[in-house]
PDB file of C-alpha atoms and ligand atoms in Angstrom:
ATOM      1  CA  UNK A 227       0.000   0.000   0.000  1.00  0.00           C
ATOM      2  CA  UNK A 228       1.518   3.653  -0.478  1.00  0.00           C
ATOM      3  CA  UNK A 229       2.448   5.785   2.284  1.00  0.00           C
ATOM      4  CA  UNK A 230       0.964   9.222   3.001  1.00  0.00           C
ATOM      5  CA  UNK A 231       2.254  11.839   4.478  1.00  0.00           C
ATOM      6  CA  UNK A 232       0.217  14.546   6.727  1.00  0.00           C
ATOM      7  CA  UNK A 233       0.416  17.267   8.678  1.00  0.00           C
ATOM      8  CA  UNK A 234      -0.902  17.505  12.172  1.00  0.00           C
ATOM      9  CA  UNK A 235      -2.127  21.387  12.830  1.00  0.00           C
ATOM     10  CA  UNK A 236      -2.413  20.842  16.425  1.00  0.00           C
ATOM     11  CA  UNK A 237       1.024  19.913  17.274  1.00  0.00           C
ATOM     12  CA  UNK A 238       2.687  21.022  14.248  1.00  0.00           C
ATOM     13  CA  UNK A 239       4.203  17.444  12.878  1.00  0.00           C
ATOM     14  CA  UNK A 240       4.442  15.761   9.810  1.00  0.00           C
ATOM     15  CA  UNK A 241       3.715  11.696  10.265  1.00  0.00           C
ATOM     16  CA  UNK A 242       3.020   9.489   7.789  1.00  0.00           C
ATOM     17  CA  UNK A 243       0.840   6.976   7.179  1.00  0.00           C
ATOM     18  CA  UNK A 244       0.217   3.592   5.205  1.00  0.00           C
ATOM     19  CA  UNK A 245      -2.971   2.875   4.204  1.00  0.00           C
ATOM     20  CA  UNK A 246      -5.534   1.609   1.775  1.00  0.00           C
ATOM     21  CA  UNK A 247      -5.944   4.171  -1.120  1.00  0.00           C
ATOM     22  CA  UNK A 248      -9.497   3.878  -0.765  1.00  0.00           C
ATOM     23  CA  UNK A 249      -9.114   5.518   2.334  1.00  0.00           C
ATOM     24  CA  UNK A 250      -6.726   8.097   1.783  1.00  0.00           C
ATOM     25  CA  UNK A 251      -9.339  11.156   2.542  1.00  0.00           C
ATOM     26  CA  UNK A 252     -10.787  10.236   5.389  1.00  0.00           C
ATOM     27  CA  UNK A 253      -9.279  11.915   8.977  1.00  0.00           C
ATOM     28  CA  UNK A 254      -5.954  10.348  10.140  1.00  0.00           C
ATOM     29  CA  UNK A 255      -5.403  10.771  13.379  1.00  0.00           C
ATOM     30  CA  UNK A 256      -1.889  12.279  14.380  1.00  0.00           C
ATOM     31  CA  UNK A 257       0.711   9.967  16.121  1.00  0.00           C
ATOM     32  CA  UNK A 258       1.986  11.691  18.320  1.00  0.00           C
ATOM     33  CA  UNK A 259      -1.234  13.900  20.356  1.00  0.00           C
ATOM     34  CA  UNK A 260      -4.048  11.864  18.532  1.00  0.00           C
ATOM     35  CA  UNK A 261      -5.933  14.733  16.577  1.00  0.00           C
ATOM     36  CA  UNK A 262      -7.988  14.412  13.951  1.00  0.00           C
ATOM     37  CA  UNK A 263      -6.699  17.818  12.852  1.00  0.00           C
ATOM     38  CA  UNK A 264      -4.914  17.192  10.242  1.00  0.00           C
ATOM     39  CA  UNK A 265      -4.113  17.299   6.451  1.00  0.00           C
ATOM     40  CA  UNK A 266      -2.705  15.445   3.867  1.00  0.00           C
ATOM     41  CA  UNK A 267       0.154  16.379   2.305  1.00  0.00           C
ATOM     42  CA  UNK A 268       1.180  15.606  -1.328  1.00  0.00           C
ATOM     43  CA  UNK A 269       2.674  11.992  -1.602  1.00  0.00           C
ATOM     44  CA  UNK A 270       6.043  11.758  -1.802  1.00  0.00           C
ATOM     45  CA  UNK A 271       4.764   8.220  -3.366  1.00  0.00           C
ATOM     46  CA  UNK A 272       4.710  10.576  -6.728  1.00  0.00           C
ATOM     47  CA  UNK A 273       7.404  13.525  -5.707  1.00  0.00           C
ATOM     48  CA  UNK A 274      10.200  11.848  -4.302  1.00  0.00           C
ATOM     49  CA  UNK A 275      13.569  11.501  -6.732  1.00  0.00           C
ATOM     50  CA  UNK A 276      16.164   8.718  -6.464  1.00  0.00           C
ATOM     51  CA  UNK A 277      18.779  10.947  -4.718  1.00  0.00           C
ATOM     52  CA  UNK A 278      16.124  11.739  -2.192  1.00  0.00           C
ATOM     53  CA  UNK A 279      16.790   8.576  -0.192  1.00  0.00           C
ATOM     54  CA  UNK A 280      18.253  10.312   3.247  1.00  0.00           C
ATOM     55  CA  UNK A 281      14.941  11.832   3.800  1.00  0.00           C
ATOM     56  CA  UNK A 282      12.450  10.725   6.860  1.00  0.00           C
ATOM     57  CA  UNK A 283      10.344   8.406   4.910  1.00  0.00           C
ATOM     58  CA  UNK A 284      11.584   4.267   4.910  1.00  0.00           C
ATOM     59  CA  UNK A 285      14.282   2.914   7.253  1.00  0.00           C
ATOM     60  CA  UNK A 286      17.923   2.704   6.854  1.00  0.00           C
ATOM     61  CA  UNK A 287      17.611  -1.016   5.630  1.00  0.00           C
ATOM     62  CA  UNK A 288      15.451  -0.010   2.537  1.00  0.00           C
ATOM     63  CA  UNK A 289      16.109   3.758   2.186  1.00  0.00           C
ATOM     64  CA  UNK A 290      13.821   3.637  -1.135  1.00  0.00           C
ATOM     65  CA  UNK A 291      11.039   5.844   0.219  1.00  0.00           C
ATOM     66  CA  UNK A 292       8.809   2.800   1.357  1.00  0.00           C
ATOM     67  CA  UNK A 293       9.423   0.047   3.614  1.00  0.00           C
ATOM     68  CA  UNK A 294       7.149  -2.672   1.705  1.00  0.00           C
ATOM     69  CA  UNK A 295      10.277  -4.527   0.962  1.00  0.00           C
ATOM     70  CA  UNK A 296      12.078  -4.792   4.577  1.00  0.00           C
ATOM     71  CA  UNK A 297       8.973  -5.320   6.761  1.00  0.00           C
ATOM     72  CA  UNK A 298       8.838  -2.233   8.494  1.00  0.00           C
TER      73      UNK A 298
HETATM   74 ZN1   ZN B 285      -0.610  16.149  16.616  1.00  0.00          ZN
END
C-alpha cells in the first residue's frame, strides 16, 4: 500500500501513514497527540527523486522511500 504523508495542525508534525488508497481522505489521526486535525500532504509516493533517499520516509535497511520490501 503507499504511504501518506500529513500534517498535524495541532502539534505542528508531519507523520506518515500507510494505508488503503481507498481511504486516503478520510481523517488520520496524528501519532503523536491523537488529533484528527490534520491534512494530507502531497505523496512523496509521486514527488520523491532517487537521490532523495536520506529523507524521513523508509528505514535505513530499505532507504527507497517505502518500507514494503524490509517489513517495516
Ligand atoms: Zn498532533
Amino acid at each position: 500500500m503507499p504511504i501518506y504523508e500529513y500534517y498535524c495542525q495541532d502539534c505542528n508534525t508531519k507523520f506518515e501513514l500507510i494505508r488503503d488508497i481507498a481511504k486516503v481522505n478520510d481523517p488520520a489521526k496524528c501519532q503523536k497527540c491523537g488529533s484528527n486535525n490534520t491534512k494530507r500532504l502531497i505523496s512523496k509516493f509521486y514527488s520523491q527523486g532517487s537521490s532523495e533517499n536520506s529523507s524521513s520516509s523508509g528505514c535505513s535497511s530499505c532507504s527507497g522511500g517505502n518500507c514494503s520490501s524490509c517489513g517495516h
